Amino acid sequence: MAKQRPARSRRAFVGAAIAGLPAALLLRRAAASDKMTKPQAEYQDTPNGIYSCGLCTLFVAPDGCKVVDGVIGKDGWCKAFAAVD
């Protein structure tokens, strides 16, 4: 027969995972609230060719962005542009 691992190590792992979950969620929330400034994102009020904020997955209508702080126009563009699939 194969030796079975003690149940205590599994319990310790599960306990540590549960204890660490709130800390991981807090770190994720803090990182999500940090937005770039317009200069950091190299934001411009005009489109870059055919690419504009209105076509970006990060754009939040009518004038917001998930990663750039401030008022964002749908005709603007920045280096964080991510095309909608």
PDB file of C-alpha atoms in Angstrom:
ATOM      1  CA  MET A   1       0.000   0.000   0.000  1.00  0.00           C
ATOM      2  CA  ALA A   2       1.057   3.530  -0.657  1.00  0.00           C
ATOM      3  CA  LYS A   3       1.622   5.802   2.276  1.00  0.00           C
ATOM      4  CA  GLN A   4      -1.007   8.433   2.789  1.00  0.00           C
ATOM      5  CA  ARG A   5       0.009  11.964   3.529  1.00  0.00           C
ATOM      6  CA  PRO A   6      -1.131  13.306   6.856  1.00  0.00           C
ATOM      7  CA  ALA A   7      -4.372  15.273   6.713  1.00  0.00           C
ATOM      8  CA  ARG A   8      -2.788  17.980   8.827  1.00  0.00           C
ATOM      9  CA  SER A   9      -0.727  19.325   5.905  1.00  0.00           C
ATOM     10  CA  ARG A  10      -3.844  19.616   3.763  1.00  0.00           C
ATOM     11  CA  ARG A  11      -5.608  21.457   6.564  1.00  0.00           C
ATOM     12  CA  ALA A  12      -2.659  23.798   6.960  1.00  0.00           C
ATOM     13  CA  PHE A  13      -2.695  24.557   3.236  1.00  0.00           C
ATOM     14  CA  VAL A  14      -6.437  25.226   3.158  1.00  0.00           C
ATOM     15  CA  GLY A  15      -6.193  27.386   6.282  1.00  0.00           C
ATOM     16  CA  ALA A  16      -3.347  29.442   4.832  1.00  0.00           C
ATOM     17  CA  ALA A  17      -5.191  29.871   1.548  1.00  0.00           C
ATOM     18  CA  ILE A  18      -8.321  31.086   3.310  1.00  0.00           C
ATOM     19  CA  ALA A  19      -6.306  33.419   5.544  1.00  0.00           C
ATOM     20  CA  GLY A  20      -4.479  34.923   2.552  1.00  0.00           C
ATOM     21  CA  LEU A  21      -7.568  35.481   0.414  1.00  0.00           C
ATOM     22  CA  PRO A  22      -8.660  38.815   1.973  1.00  0.00           C
ATOM     23  CA  ALA A  23      -5.156  40.240   1.594  1.00  0.00           C
ATOM     24  CA  ALA A  24      -5.037  39.222  -2.061  1.00  0.00           C
ATOM     25  CA  LEU A  25      -8.426  40.823  -2.701  1.00  0.00           C
ATOM     26  CA  LEU A  26      -7.372  44.055  -0.989  1.00  0.00           C
ATOM     27  CA  LEU A  27      -4.195  44.255  -3.070  1.00  0.00           C
ATOM     28  CA  ARG A  28      -6.173  43.656  -6.246  1.00  0.00           C
ATOM     29  CA  ARG A  29      -8.658  46.399  -5.353  1.00  0.00           C
ATOM     30  CA  ALA A  30      -5.854  48.871  -4.565  1.00  0.00           C
ATOM     31  CA  ALA A  31      -4.132  48.159  -7.867  1.00  0.00           C
ATOM     32  CA  ALA A  32      -7.396  48.525  -9.771  1.00  0.00           C
ATOM     33  CA  SER A  33      -8.029  51.992  -8.307  1.00  0.00           C
ATOM     34  CA  ASP A  34      -4.644  53.328  -9.434  1.00  0.00           C
ATOM     35  CA  LYS A  35      -5.145  55.085 -12.751  1.00  0.00           C
ATOM     36  CA  MET A  36      -2.625  56.738 -15.041  1.00  0.00           C
ATOM     37  CA  THR A  37      -2.692  60.458 -15.555  1.00  0.00           C
ATOM     38  CA  LYS A  38      -3.296  61.740 -19.074  1.00  0.00           C
ATOM     39  CA  PRO A  39       0.403  62.622 -19.566  1.00  0.00           C
ATOM     40  CA  GLN A  40       1.472  59.150 -18.367  1.00  0.00           C
ATOM     41  CA  ALA A  41      -0.915  57.561 -20.880  1.00  0.00           C
ATOM     42  CA  GLU A  42       0.188  60.018 -23.588  1.00  0.00           C
ATOM     43  CA  TYR A  43      -3.498  60.864 -24.063  1.00  0.00           C
ATOM     44  CA  GLN A  44      -4.478  63.034 -27.007  1.00  0.00           C
ATOM     45  CA  ASP A  45      -7.896  64.471 -27.881  1.00  0.00           C
ATOM     46  CA  THR A  46      -7.689  63.255 -31.476  1.00  0.00           C
ATOM     47  CA  PRO A  47      -7.765  59.685 -32.807  1.00  0.00           C
ATOM     48  CA  ASN A  48      -4.616  57.842 -33.863  1.00  0.00           C
ATOM     49  CA  GLY A  49      -5.542  56.891 -37.398  1.00  0.00           C
ATOM     50  CA  ILE A  50      -8.601  54.663 -37.179  1.00  0.00           C
ATOM     51  CA  TYR A  51      -8.082  54.000 -33.446  1.00  0.00           C
ATOM     52  CA  SER A  52     -10.034  56.023 -30.885  1.00  0.00           C
ATOM     53  CA  CYS A  53     -11.235  55.642 -27.305  1.00  0.00           C
ATOM     54  CA  GLY A  54     -14.739  54.881 -28.551  1.00  0.00           C
ATOM     55  CA  LEU A  55     -13.332  51.650 -30.049  1.00  0.00           C
ATOM     56  CA  CYS A  56     -11.347  50.679 -26.930  1.00  0.00           C
ATOM     57  CA  THR A  57     -12.369  47.999 -24.419  1.00  0.00           C
ATOM     58  CA  LEU A  58     -11.221  50.275 -21.577  1.00  0.00           C
ATOM     59  CA  PHE A  59     -13.525  53.177 -22.520  1.00  0.00           C
ATOM     60  CA  VAL A  60     -16.437  53.782 -20.134  1.00  0.00           C
ATOM     61  CA  ALA A  61     -19.206  55.766 -21.840  1.00  0.00           C
ATOM     62  CA  PRO A  62     -19.909  58.609 -21.917  1.00  0.00           C
ATOM     63  CA  ASP A  63     -16.529  60.103 -20.916  1.00  0.00           C
ATOM     64  CA  GLY A  64     -14.474  57.757 -18.731  1.00  0.00           C
ATOM     65  CA  CYS A  65     -11.728  55.168 -18.871  1.00  0.00           C
ATOM     66  CA  LYS A  66     -10.815  52.187 -16.702  1.00  0.00           C
ATOM     67  CA  VAL A  67      -7.093  53.038 -16.673  1.00  0.00           C
ATOM     68  CA  VAL A  68      -6.768  56.785 -17.399  1.00  0.00           C
ATOM     69  CA  ASP A  69      -7.935  59.378 -14.866  1.00  0.00           C
ATOM     70  CA  GLY A  70     -10.111  62.313 -15.838  1.00  0.00           C
ATOM     71  CA  VAL A  71     -12.592  63.109 -18.578  1.00  0.00           C
ATOM     72  CA  ILE A  72     -11.880  61.081 -21.708  1.00  0.00           C
ATOM     73  CA  GLY A  73     -13.444  61.858 -25.082  1.00  0.00           C
ATOM     74  CA  LYS A  74     -14.620  59.040 -27.333  1.00  0.00           C
ATOM     75  CA  ASP A  75     -12.558  60.583 -30.153  1.00  0.00           C
ATOM     76  CA  GLY A  76      -9.353  60.592 -28.067  1.00  0.00           C
ATOM     77  CA  TRP A  77      -6.539  58.040 -28.004  1.00  0.00           C
ATOM     78  CA  CYS A  78      -3.734  56.909 -25.642  1.00  0.00           C
ATOM     79  CA  LYS A  79      -1.021  54.260 -25.427  1.00  0.00           C
ATOM     80  CA  ALA A  80      -3.274  51.998 -23.322  1.00  0.00           C
ATOM     81  CA  PHE A  81      -5.595  51.474 -26.313  1.00  0.00           C
ATOM     82  CA  ALA A  82      -7.006  47.939 -26.464  1.00  0.00           C
ATOM     83  CA  ALA A  83      -9.145  47.162 -29.499  1.00  0.00           C
ATOM     84  CA  VAL A  84     -12.583  45.636 -29.062  1.00  0.00           C
ATOM     85  CA  ASP A  85     -12.670  42.127 -30.501  1.00  0.00           C
TER      86      ASP A  85
END
